[in-house]
Amino acid sequence: MKWLLVVLACLQLAEGAVRIRLKKGQSIRDKMRAAGVLADFLKHIKYDPVKKYQPSQGSVVSEPITNHLDSSYFGEISIGEPPQKFLVLFDTGSSNLWVPSTDCKSPACFNHAKFKPRDSATFTPSGQSCTVSYGSGSVTIVLGYDTLRIQSITVTSQEFGLSQDEPTQPFYFADFDGILGMAYPSLAVGGMATALEGMLEQNQLAEPIFSFYFSRQPTYEYGGELILGGIDPRLFQGNITWAPVTQELYWQVALENFAIEQSVSGWCSQGCQAIVDTGTFLVTVPQEYIESILETLGAQETSFGYAVDCNGTQDMPPITFVIGGAQLPLSPSAYVLNSKGYCTLGIEVTYLPSLDGQPLWILGDIFLKEYYTIFDLANNRVGFA
């Protein structure tokens, strides 16, 4: 009976929520490979994905754009009056909202929707600017205020950035126009008000919560759903595992352990941290553990990732993350990527620890495709089901 009441409560909550259908386009990595520029880009751009999670000074924040090489789950928003439409990456690993502007002269802006301030009756410039630094260059944005719409959600005088300059590679190859950050306000560059802050302050969310469902078989028409203001129990089964946020900057939780097959590693006996990031495609592993993982899984390092034999995928063991006291396994069908018969592990290495010195993992879309994920702003916790 208690379980039934919980489901009914979730259904009621979902009715007041706003559902955004996500699209899944061809990855930037595949587009750059087809254009013959990927190998050169990877050769010259040496980055650490965890630099995205280091504190920044002033108006500059570091968010390695290579994290978006595979990330292509995106949805539609509009800004201005009358509305101007954009496709944005909904990113729980950053906090700023920005889209290209008509003032952007970079090739990366030529093939994307651009905001036209003069065409909006409600646009107000702020006169401030800031820079988002990437491994391949920097995006300079000028700040302004206008009406943000996401389906039935309307936020007036929402602060946002208008890009003035963007690095051609890899943004030129992105299916999305801009980024809508969904991490904590303390992460926002230049003290910008986040889109979630605007939604909450103007009572546009049924509840201070949002959740993601990523399809395991995504298409451009349907890659999954973002539920703003609620939980949809039709998109998951079983209990929700809750983990408290350990640092209100990113959606960061404690990783209690990691196992391959039934072999518990003990790597996190002194503590590990994991950031739940929809803006990162792969699962990121601390440097000190990567060799053991590669050896156990029989993977070889190549210029395009950690290669494995496609024919042996079905015999590979599950890998398991222990979070909130629950085991959250990934089968080889989840963590092995098959690109036209070339198979690689859906993981990458990082070299920097979390801010408190503990090993830092990043749970990107490879993980999130297997688990309906709930971000609870009221209780500062993340749920997995």
mmCIF file of C-alpha atoms in Angstrom:
data_model
loop_
_atom_site.group_PDB
_atom_site.id
_atom_site.type_symbol
_atom_site.label_atom_id
_atom_site.label_comp_id
_atom_site.label_asym_id
_atom_site.label_seq_id
_atom_site.Cartn_x
_atom_site.Cartn_y
_atom_site.Cartn_z
ATOM 1 C CA MET A 1 0.000 0.000 0.000
ATOM 2 C CA LYS A 2 2.861 2.370 0.870
ATOM 3 C CA TRP A 3 4.454 1.670 -2.517
ATOM 4 C CA LEU A 4 1.162 2.440 -4.260
ATOM 5 C CA LEU A 5 0.902 5.789 -2.471
ATOM 6 C CA VAL A 6 4.424 6.695 -3.580
ATOM 7 C CA VAL A 7 3.582 5.889 -7.207
ATOM 8 C CA LEU A 8 0.351 7.904 -7.040
ATOM 9 C CA ALA A 9 2.261 10.837 -5.569
ATOM 10 C CA CYS A 10 4.812 10.642 -8.372
ATOM 11 C CA LEU A 11 2.053 10.488 -10.989
ATOM 12 C CA GLN A 12 0.440 13.556 -9.512
ATOM 13 C CA LEU A 13 3.776 15.344 -9.517
ATOM 14 C CA ALA A 14 4.419 14.384 -13.130
ATOM 15 C CA GLU A 15 1.098 15.936 -14.181
ATOM 16 C CA GLY A 16 2.308 19.361 -13.049
ATOM 17 C CA ALA A 17 5.722 18.953 -14.633
ATOM 18 C CA VAL A 18 6.919 20.020 -18.067
ATOM 19 C CA ARG A 19 8.191 17.340 -20.418
ATOM 20 C CA ILE A 20 10.900 18.228 -22.954
ATOM 21 C CA ARG A 21 11.583 15.638 -25.620
ATOM 22 C CA LEU A 22 15.318 15.281 -26.201
ATOM 23 C CA LYS A 23 16.897 14.707 -29.598
ATOM 24 C CA LYS A 24 19.955 12.542 -30.258
ATOM 25 C CA GLY A 25 22.009 13.686 -33.220
ATOM 26 C CA GLN A 26 25.147 12.292 -34.769
ATOM 27 C CA SER A 27 28.014 12.821 -32.371
ATOM 28 C CA ILE A 28 30.521 15.610 -32.931
ATOM 29 C CA ARG A 29 33.239 12.961 -32.818
ATOM 30 C CA ASP A 30 31.720 11.073 -35.764
ATOM 31 C CA LYS A 31 31.175 14.300 -37.729
ATOM 32 C CA MET A 32 34.789 15.391 -37.204
ATOM 33 C CA ARG A 33 36.032 11.917 -38.154
ATOM 34 C CA ALA A 34 33.976 12.052 -41.382
ATOM 35 C CA ALA A 35 35.379 15.512 -42.132
ATOM 36 C CA GLY A 36 38.929 14.204 -41.633
ATOM 37 C CA VAL A 37 39.788 16.630 -38.817
ATOM 38 C CA LEU A 38 39.355 14.464 -35.707
ATOM 39 C CA ALA A 39 42.831 12.941 -35.540
ATOM 40 C CA ASP A 40 44.554 16.315 -35.876
ATOM 41 C CA PHE A 41 42.213 17.875 -33.308
ATOM 42 C CA LEU A 42 42.888 15.154 -30.736
ATOM 43 C CA LYS A 43 46.629 15.345 -31.420
ATOM 44 C CA HIS A 44 46.833 19.065 -30.673
ATOM 45 C CA ILE A 45 44.192 19.395 -27.972
ATOM 46 C CA LYS A 46 45.464 17.748 -24.821
ATOM 47 C CA TYR A 47 42.876 18.113 -22.112
ATOM 48 C CA ASP A 48 41.799 16.639 -18.829
ATOM 49 C CA PRO A 49 38.010 16.288 -18.529
ATOM 50 C CA VAL A 50 38.194 17.042 -14.825
ATOM 51 C CA LYS A 51 39.541 20.556 -15.490
ATOM 52 C CA LYS A 52 35.884 21.360 -15.997
ATOM 53 C CA TYR A 53 35.412 20.825 -12.282
ATOM 54 C CA GLN A 54 38.199 23.025 -10.944
ATOM 55 C CA PRO A 55 37.440 26.406 -9.346
ATOM 56 C CA SER A 56 37.810 29.417 -11.610
ATOM 57 C CA GLN A 57 38.883 32.967 -10.924
ATOM 58 C CA GLY A 58 36.964 36.075 -11.934
ATOM 59 C CA SER A 59 34.870 35.790 -15.055
ATOM 60 C CA VAL A 60 36.625 32.772 -16.589
ATOM 61 C CA VAL A 61 35.508 29.181 -16.128
ATOM 62 C CA SER A 62 37.175 26.123 -17.589
ATOM 63 C CA GLU A 63 34.904 23.585 -19.271
ATOM 64 C CA PRO A 64 36.763 21.366 -21.765
ATOM 65 C CA ILE A 65 34.773 21.342 -24.982
ATOM 66 C CA THR A 66 36.067 17.855 -25.798
ATOM 67 C CA ASN A 67 33.539 16.629 -23.256
ATOM 68 C CA HIS A 68 30.944 17.478 -25.897
ATOM 69 C CA LEU A 69 32.519 15.438 -28.710
ATOM 70 C CA ASP A 70 29.977 12.686 -28.102
ATOM 71 C CA SER A 71 27.350 14.594 -26.124
ATOM 72 C CA SER A 72 24.437 15.262 -28.409
ATOM 73 C CA TYR A 73 21.290 14.936 -26.323
ATOM 74 C CA PHE A 74 19.623 18.306 -26.747
ATOM 75 C CA GLY A 75 16.229 20.004 -26.763
ATOM 76 C CA GLU A 76 14.454 23.160 -27.832
ATOM 77 C CA ILE A 77 14.042 26.454 -25.986
ATOM 78 C CA SER A 78 13.151 29.947 -27.132
ATOM 79 C CA ILE A 79 14.364 33.380 -26.081
ATOM 80 C CA GLY A 80 12.823 36.785 -26.803
ATOM 81 C CA GLU A 81 9.506 38.278 -27.861
ATOM 82 C CA PRO A 82 8.495 37.084 -30.375
ATOM 83 C CA PRO A 83 10.259 33.798 -29.508
ATOM 84 C CA GLN A 84 13.510 32.865 -31.261
ATOM 85 C CA LYS A 85 14.142 29.111 -31.162
ATOM 86 C CA PHE A 86 17.381 27.346 -30.219
ATOM 87 C CA LEU A 87 18.571 23.804 -29.625
ATOM 88 C CA VAL A 88 20.566 23.594 -26.389
ATOM 89 C CA LEU A 89 22.524 20.961 -24.535
ATOM 90 C CA PHE A 90 20.939 20.596 -21.084
ATOM 91 C CA ASP A 91 24.133 20.346 -19.029
ATOM 92 C CA THR A 92 24.173 19.427 -15.322
ATOM 93 C CA GLY A 93 27.944 20.041 -15.325
ATOM 94 C CA SER A 94 27.740 23.812 -15.820
ATOM 95 C CA SER A 95 25.438 26.669 -14.782
ATOM 96 C CA ASN A 96 25.389 29.298 -17.533
ATOM 97 C CA LEU A 97 22.831 29.718 -20.308
ATOM 98 C CA TRP A 98 24.192 31.004 -23.612
ATOM 99 C CA VAL A 99 23.324 30.909 -27.308
ATOM 100 C CA PRO A 100 25.041 32.315 -30.434
ATOM 101 C CA SER A 101 24.314 35.914 -31.395
ATOM 102 C CA THR A 102 24.215 37.816 -34.664
ATOM 103 C CA ASP A 103 27.415 39.556 -33.570
ATOM 104 C CA CYS A 104 29.325 36.265 -33.652
ATOM 105 C CA LYS A 105 31.549 36.135 -36.727
ATOM 106 C CA SER A 106 33.138 32.746 -36.035
ATOM 107 C CA PRO A 107 32.520 29.935 -38.557
ATOM 108 C CA ALA A 108 31.030 27.927 -35.652
ATOM 109 C CA CYS A 109 28.146 30.413 -35.542
ATOM 110 C CA PHE A 110 27.454 30.410 -39.285
ATOM 111 C CA ASN A 111 25.536 27.122 -39.303
ATOM 112 C CA HIS A 112 23.642 27.648 -36.032
ATOM 113 C CA ALA A 113 20.640 29.674 -34.941
ATOM 114 C CA LYS A 114 21.687 33.153 -33.769
ATOM 115 C CA PHE A 115 19.850 35.430 -31.371
ATOM 116 C CA LYS A 116 18.836 38.772 -32.880
ATOM 117 C CA PRO A 117 18.547 41.342 -30.068
ATOM 118 C CA ARG A 118 16.920 43.952 -32.318
ATOM 119 C CA ASP A 119 14.119 41.531 -33.225
ATOM 120 C CA SER A 120 13.076 41.082 -29.581
ATOM 121 C CA ALA A 121 10.848 43.698 -27.964
ATOM 122 C CA THR A 122 11.826 42.484 -24.482
ATOM 123 C CA PHE A 123 15.634 42.290 -24.746
ATOM 124 C CA THR A 124 17.702 44.363 -22.315
ATOM 125 C CA PRO A 125 21.523 44.449 -22.568
ATOM 126 C CA SER A 126 23.537 44.354 -19.361
ATOM 127 C CA GLY A 127 26.830 45.700 -20.720
ATOM 128 C CA GLN A 128 28.822 42.939 -19.009
ATOM 129 C CA SER A 129 30.824 40.195 -20.657
ATOM 130 C CA CYS A 130 32.647 37.058 -19.547
ATOM 131 C CA THR A 131 34.657 34.229 -21.008
ATOM 132 C CA VAL A 132 34.179 30.470 -20.913
ATOM 133 C CA SER A 133 37.540 28.810 -21.564
ATOM 134 C CA TYR A 134 37.810 25.502 -23.411
ATOM 135 C CA GLY A 135 40.713 23.250 -24.276
ATOM 136 C CA SER A 136 40.365 24.375 -27.890
ATOM 137 C CA GLY A 137 39.825 28.078 -27.271
ATOM 138 C CA SER A 138 37.413 30.408 -25.528
ATOM 139 C CA VAL A 139 33.794 31.434 -25.943
ATOM 140 C CA THR A 140 33.255 35.115 -25.229
ATOM 141 C CA ILE A 141 29.710 36.018 -24.222
ATOM 142 C CA VAL A 142 27.966 39.346 -23.681
ATOM 143 C CA LEU A 143 25.207 39.250 -21.072
ATOM 144 C CA GLY A 144 21.633 40.371 -21.447
ATOM 145 C CA TYR A 145 18.087 39.776 -20.216
ATOM 146 C CA ASP A 146 15.057 38.466 -22.069
ATOM 147 C CA THR A 147 12.110 36.084 -21.836
ATOM 148 C CA LEU A 148 13.041 32.388 -21.713
ATOM 149 C CA ARG A 149 10.447 29.814 -22.745
ATOM 150 C CA ILE A 150 10.634 26.040 -22.443
ATOM 151 C CA GLN A 151 7.246 24.776 -23.573
ATOM 152 C CA SER A 152 4.746 26.058 -20.964
ATOM 153 C CA ILE A 153 7.503 27.486 -18.742
ATOM 154 C CA THR A 154 8.006 31.227 -19.120
ATOM 155 C CA VAL A 155 10.717 33.162 -17.271
ATOM 156 C CA THR A 156 10.802 36.908 -17.832
ATOM 157 C CA SER A 157 14.025 38.944 -17.639
ATOM 158 C CA GLN A 158 16.174 35.809 -17.592
ATOM 159 C CA GLU A 159 19.879 36.583 -17.714
ATOM 160 C CA PHE A 160 21.731 34.773 -20.511
ATOM 161 C CA GLY A 161 24.847 35.017 -22.631
ATOM 162 C CA LEU A 162 25.145 35.904 -26.316
ATOM 163 C CA SER A 163 28.280 34.395 -27.788
ATOM 164 C CA GLN A 164 30.554 36.796 -29.654
ATOM 165 C CA ASP A 165 33.286 34.323 -30.549
ATOM 166 C CA GLU A 166 33.390 30.507 -30.554
ATOM 167 C CA PRO A 167 36.135 27.992 -31.426
ATOM 168 C CA THR A 168 35.431 26.506 -34.856
ATOM 169 C CA GLN A 169 36.485 23.015 -33.802
ATOM 170 C CA PRO A 170 34.513 21.369 -32.472
ATOM 171 C CA PHE A 171 31.509 23.739 -32.154
ATOM 172 C CA TYR A 172 31.039 23.969 -35.914
ATOM 173 C CA PHE A 173 30.157 20.256 -35.876
ATOM 174 C CA ALA A 174 27.682 20.424 -32.961
ATOM 175 C CA ASP A 175 23.980 19.814 -33.607
ATOM 176 C CA PHE A 176 23.060 22.080 -30.700
ATOM 177 C CA ASP A 177 23.310 25.865 -30.803
ATOM 178 C CA GLY A 178 24.092 26.667 -27.155
ATOM 179 C CA ILE A 179 24.184 25.314 -23.619
ATOM 180 C CA LEU A 180 21.722 25.558 -20.730
ATOM 181 C CA GLY A 181 23.594 24.844 -17.498
ATOM 182 C CA MET A 182 21.713 23.088 -14.703
ATOM 183 C CA ALA A 183 24.326 22.889 -11.923
ATOM 184 C CA TYR A 184 24.278 25.034 -8.765
ATOM 185 C CA PRO A 185 24.222 28.867 -8.958
ATOM 186 C CA SER A 186 27.595 29.024 -7.178
ATOM 187 C CA LEU A 187 29.166 27.648 -10.365
ATOM 188 C CA ALA A 188 27.785 30.320 -12.696
ATOM 189 C CA VAL A 189 30.416 32.446 -14.439
ATOM 190 C CA GLY A 190 30.200 36.151 -13.694
ATOM 191 C CA GLY A 191 27.562 35.602 -11.024
ATOM 192 C CA MET A 192 24.936 35.075 -13.711
ATOM 193 C CA ALA A 193 21.467 34.031 -12.575
ATOM 194 C CA THR A 194 20.827 30.461 -13.749
ATOM 195 C CA ALA A 195 17.790 29.379 -15.725
ATOM 196 C CA LEU A 196 16.734 27.107 -12.858
ATOM 197 C CA GLU A 197 16.901 30.050 -10.442
ATOM 198 C CA GLY A 198 14.615 32.005 -12.741
ATOM 199 C CA MET A 199 12.147 29.129 -12.971
ATOM 200 C CA LEU A 200 12.022 28.718 -9.195
ATOM 201 C CA GLU A 201 11.793 32.424 -8.371
ATOM 202 C CA GLN A 202 8.917 32.889 -10.828
ATOM 203 C CA ASN A 203 7.099 29.724 -9.671
ATOM 204 C CA GLN A 204 7.403 27.981 -13.010
ATOM 205 C CA LEU A 205 8.235 24.526 -11.610
ATOM 206 C CA ALA A 206 5.635 22.288 -9.986
ATOM 207 C CA GLU A 207 8.371 21.140 -7.585
ATOM 208 C CA PRO A 208 12.066 22.097 -7.222
ATOM 209 C CA ILE A 209 13.171 18.947 -9.016
ATOM 210 C CA PHE A 210 14.056 17.764 -12.507
ATOM 211 C CA SER A 211 14.863 14.387 -13.992
ATOM 212 C CA PHE A 212 16.439 12.870 -17.113
ATOM 213 C CA TYR A 213 15.604 9.773 -19.115
ATOM 214 C CA PHE A 214 18.067 8.895 -21.892
ATOM 215 C CA SER A 215 16.884 6.238 -24.329
ATOM 216 C CA ARG A 216 19.176 3.235 -24.808
ATOM 217 C CA GLN A 217 18.212 3.264 -28.498
ATOM 218 C CA PRO A 218 18.144 7.001 -29.214
ATOM 219 C CA THR A 219 17.139 8.614 -32.483
ATOM 220 C CA TYR A 220 17.069 12.219 -33.642
ATOM 221 C CA GLU A 221 13.286 12.248 -33.198
ATOM 222 C CA TYR A 222 13.417 10.701 -29.720
ATOM 223 C CA GLY A 223 16.578 10.556 -27.644
ATOM 224 C CA GLY A 224 14.919 10.699 -24.238
ATOM 225 C CA GLU A 225 13.163 13.204 -22.008
ATOM 226 C CA LEU A 226 13.901 15.957 -19.520
ATOM 227 C CA ILE A 227 11.143 16.377 -16.938
ATOM 228 C CA LEU A 228 11.208 19.841 -15.363
ATOM 229 C CA GLY A 229 9.408 19.999 -12.023
ATOM 230 C CA GLY A 230 8.769 16.317 -11.501
ATOM 231 C CA ILE A 231 9.381 12.597 -11.776
ATOM 232 C CA ASP A 232 7.682 10.286 -14.274
ATOM 233 C CA PRO A 233 7.377 6.756 -12.785
ATOM 234 C CA ARG A 234 6.465 5.392 -16.204
ATOM 235 C CA LEU A 235 10.087 5.884 -17.236
ATOM 236 C CA PHE A 236 11.663 3.676 -14.554
ATOM 237 C CA GLN A 237 11.011 0.647 -12.383
ATOM 238 C CA GLY A 238 11.941 -0.391 -8.852
ATOM 239 C CA ASN A 239 13.089 1.799 -5.998
ATOM 240 C CA ILE A 240 14.902 5.125 -6.229
ATOM 241 C CA THR A 241 18.383 5.155 -4.694
ATOM 242 C CA TRP A 242 19.078 8.576 -3.152
ATOM 243 C CA ALA A 243 22.550 10.017 -2.562
ATOM 244 C CA PRO A 244 23.165 13.387 -0.868
ATOM 245 C CA VAL A 245 25.109 16.054 -2.756
ATOM 246 C CA THR A 246 28.519 16.357 -1.115
ATOM 247 C CA GLN A 247 29.379 19.757 -2.563
ATOM 248 C CA GLU A 248 26.752 22.239 -3.784
ATOM 249 C CA LEU A 249 28.643 23.307 -6.867
ATOM 250 C CA TYR A 250 28.224 20.402 -9.253
ATOM 251 C CA TRP A 251 25.833 17.496 -8.760
ATOM 252 C CA GLN A 252 28.514 15.613 -6.833
ATOM 253 C CA VAL A 253 27.866 12.502 -4.721
ATOM 254 C CA ALA A 254 30.002 10.028 -2.783
ATOM 255 C CA LEU A 255 31.078 6.917 -4.679
ATOM 256 C CA GLU A 256 31.363 4.227 -2.025
ATOM 257 C CA ASN A 257 32.947 1.489 -4.101
ATOM 258 C CA PHE A 258 33.664 0.152 -7.565
ATOM 259 C CA ALA A 259 33.679 -3.479 -8.702
ATOM 260 C CA ILE A 260 34.410 -5.477 -11.843
ATOM 261 C CA GLU A 261 32.377 -8.693 -11.982
ATOM 262 C CA GLN A 262 32.170 -9.690 -8.308
ATOM 263 C CA SER A 263 35.634 -8.363 -7.455
ATOM 264 C CA VAL A 264 35.302 -5.329 -5.208
ATOM 265 C CA SER A 265 38.248 -3.008 -5.787
ATOM 266 C CA GLY A 266 38.507 -1.281 -2.411
ATOM 267 C CA TRP A 267 39.677 1.799 -4.337
ATOM 268 C CA CYS A 268 37.210 4.027 -2.540
ATOM 269 C CA SER A 269 37.871 2.805 0.999
ATOM 270 C CA GLN A 270 39.237 6.269 1.810
ATOM 271 C CA GLY A 271 36.485 7.984 -0.158
ATOM 272 C CA CYS A 272 35.737 8.781 -3.803
ATOM 273 C CA GLN A 273 33.601 11.470 -5.399
ATOM 274 C CA ALA A 274 31.466 11.242 -8.537
ATOM 275 C CA ILE A 275 29.959 14.099 -10.537
ATOM 276 C CA VAL A 276 26.711 13.322 -12.346
ATOM 277 C CA ASP A 277 27.065 15.190 -15.633
ATOM 278 C CA THR A 278 24.670 15.124 -18.589
ATOM 279 C CA GLY A 279 27.180 17.266 -20.510
ATOM 280 C CA THR A 280 29.788 14.491 -20.531
ATOM 281 C CA PHE A 281 29.213 11.427 -22.676
ATOM 282 C CA LEU A 282 31.724 8.953 -21.250
ATOM 283 C CA VAL A 283 32.432 7.628 -17.758
ATOM 284 C CA THR A 284 35.662 9.143 -16.471
ATOM 285 C CA VAL A 285 38.089 7.079 -14.374
ATOM 286 C CA PRO A 286 40.870 8.430 -12.098
ATOM 287 C CA GLN A 287 44.348 7.883 -13.520
ATOM 288 C CA GLU A 288 45.482 5.569 -10.740
ATOM 289 C CA TYR A 289 42.828 2.986 -11.620
ATOM 290 C CA ILE A 290 42.814 3.009 -15.417
ATOM 291 C CA GLU A 291 45.551 0.409 -15.974
ATOM 292 C CA SER A 292 43.852 -2.145 -13.730
ATOM 293 C CA ILE A 293 40.548 -1.608 -15.522
ATOM 294 C CA LEU A 294 42.107 -1.927 -18.980
ATOM 295 C CA GLU A 295 43.962 -5.098 -18.018
ATOM 296 C CA THR A 296 40.876 -6.715 -16.513
ATOM 297 C CA LEU A 297 38.690 -5.825 -19.501
ATOM 298 C CA GLY A 298 41.336 -6.719 -22.082
ATOM 299 C CA ALA A 299 41.437 -3.254 -23.658
ATOM 300 C CA GLN A 300 44.258 -1.638 -25.608
ATOM 301 C CA GLU A 301 44.919 2.096 -25.720
ATOM 302 C CA THR A 302 44.670 3.653 -29.203
ATOM 303 C CA SER A 303 44.469 7.198 -30.542
ATOM 304 C CA PHE A 304 40.687 6.866 -30.673
ATOM 305 C CA GLY A 305 40.107 5.349 -27.223
ATOM 306 C CA TYR A 306 40.473 2.016 -25.426
ATOM 307 C CA ALA A 307 39.810 -0.679 -28.046
ATOM 308 C CA VAL A 308 38.342 -4.111 -27.336
ATOM 309 C CA ASP A 309 37.437 -7.091 -29.510
ATOM 310 C CA CYS A 310 33.847 -6.689 -30.665
ATOM 311 C CA ASN A 311 33.428 -10.467 -30.827
ATOM 312 C CA GLY A 312 34.250 -10.838 -27.142
ATOM 313 C CA THR A 313 31.914 -8.160 -25.829
ATOM 314 C CA GLN A 314 29.264 -10.615 -24.617
ATOM 315 C CA ASP A 315 31.852 -12.361 -22.410
ATOM 316 C CA MET A 316 33.037 -9.168 -20.693
ATOM 317 C CA PRO A 317 32.094 -8.647 -17.021
ATOM 318 C CA PRO A 318 29.735 -6.002 -15.640
ATOM 319 C CA ILE A 319 31.238 -3.001 -13.862
ATOM 320 C CA THR A 320 29.431 -1.795 -10.763
ATOM 321 C CA PHE A 321 29.261 1.533 -8.948
ATOM 322 C CA VAL A 322 28.123 1.544 -5.309
ATOM 323 C CA ILE A 323 26.249 4.764 -4.510
ATOM 324 C CA GLY A 324 23.849 5.417 -1.652
ATOM 325 C CA GLY A 325 24.346 1.853 -0.422
ATOM 326 C CA ALA A 326 23.036 0.395 -3.696
ATOM 327 C CA GLN A 327 24.844 -1.458 -6.461
ATOM 328 C CA LEU A 328 24.417 0.240 -9.851
ATOM 329 C CA PRO A 329 25.903 -2.068 -12.513
ATOM 330 C CA LEU A 330 26.726 -1.383 -16.156
ATOM 331 C CA SER A 331 26.673 -4.350 -18.520
ATOM 332 C CA PRO A 332 29.194 -4.556 -21.388
ATOM 333 C CA SER A 333 26.386 -3.647 -23.793
ATOM 334 C CA ALA A 334 26.237 -0.326 -21.919
ATOM 335 C CA TYR A 335 29.922 0.499 -21.550
ATOM 336 C CA VAL A 336 31.257 -0.807 -24.889
ATOM 337 C CA LEU A 337 30.720 1.472 -27.900
ATOM 338 C CA ASN A 338 30.479 -0.139 -31.337
ATOM 339 C CA SER A 339 31.140 2.261 -34.195
ATOM 340 C CA LYS A 340 30.763 0.336 -37.459
ATOM 341 C CA GLY A 341 32.539 -2.720 -36.102
ATOM 342 C CA TYR A 342 35.207 -0.810 -34.153
ATOM 343 C CA CYS A 343 34.644 -1.253 -30.415
ATOM 344 C CA THR A 344 35.966 0.946 -27.620
ATOM 345 C CA LEU A 345 35.251 1.301 -23.921
ATOM 346 C CA GLY A 346 32.938 4.159 -23.005
ATOM 347 C CA ILE A 347 35.474 5.455 -20.506
ATOM 348 C CA GLU A 348 38.301 7.989 -20.441
ATOM 349 C CA VAL A 349 40.987 8.858 -17.939
ATOM 350 C CA THR A 350 41.375 11.934 -15.759
ATOM 351 C CA TYR A 351 44.376 13.135 -13.803
ATOM 352 C CA LEU A 352 42.991 15.550 -11.216
ATOM 353 C CA PRO A 353 41.294 14.733 -7.902
ATOM 354 C CA SER A 354 38.145 16.338 -6.542
ATOM 355 C CA LEU A 355 38.467 19.601 -4.631
ATOM 356 C CA ASP A 356 38.819 17.708 -1.339
ATOM 357 C CA GLY A 357 41.603 15.528 -2.741
ATOM 358 C CA GLN A 358 39.564 12.327 -3.156
ATOM 359 C CA PRO A 359 39.649 10.447 -6.487
ATOM 360 C CA LEU A 360 37.084 11.963 -8.839
ATOM 361 C CA TRP A 361 34.892 10.015 -11.249
ATOM 362 C CA ILE A 362 32.444 11.509 -13.759
ATOM 363 C CA LEU A 363 29.225 9.669 -14.515
ATOM 364 C CA GLY A 364 28.294 10.776 -18.015
ATOM 365 C CA ASP A 365 25.659 9.661 -20.472
ATOM 366 C CA ILE A 366 27.073 6.123 -20.762
ATOM 367 C CA PHE A 367 25.980 5.655 -17.142
ATOM 368 C CA LEU A 368 22.862 7.813 -17.332
ATOM 369 C CA LYS A 369 21.416 5.827 -20.249
ATOM 370 C CA GLU A 370 21.043 2.938 -17.813
ATOM 371 C CA TYR A 371 19.501 4.893 -14.913
ATOM 372 C CA TYR A 372 16.640 7.348 -14.706
ATOM 373 C CA THR A 373 18.300 10.211 -12.831
ATOM 374 C CA ILE A 374 16.595 12.720 -10.524
ATOM 375 C CA PHE A 375 18.091 16.021 -9.389
ATOM 376 C CA ASP A 376 16.377 17.229 -6.203
ATOM 377 C CA LEU A 377 17.094 20.900 -5.530
ATOM 378 C CA ALA A 378 14.982 21.056 -2.370
ATOM 379 C CA ASN A 379 16.835 18.249 -0.598
ATOM 380 C CA ASN A 380 20.212 18.544 -2.374
ATOM 381 C CA ARG A 381 20.315 14.919 -3.489
ATOM 382 C CA VAL A 382 20.503 12.825 -6.634
ATOM 383 C CA GLY A 383 18.301 9.795 -7.257
ATOM 384 C CA PHE A 384 18.915 6.765 -9.518
ATOM 385 C CA ALA A 385 16.401 4.150 -10.633
#
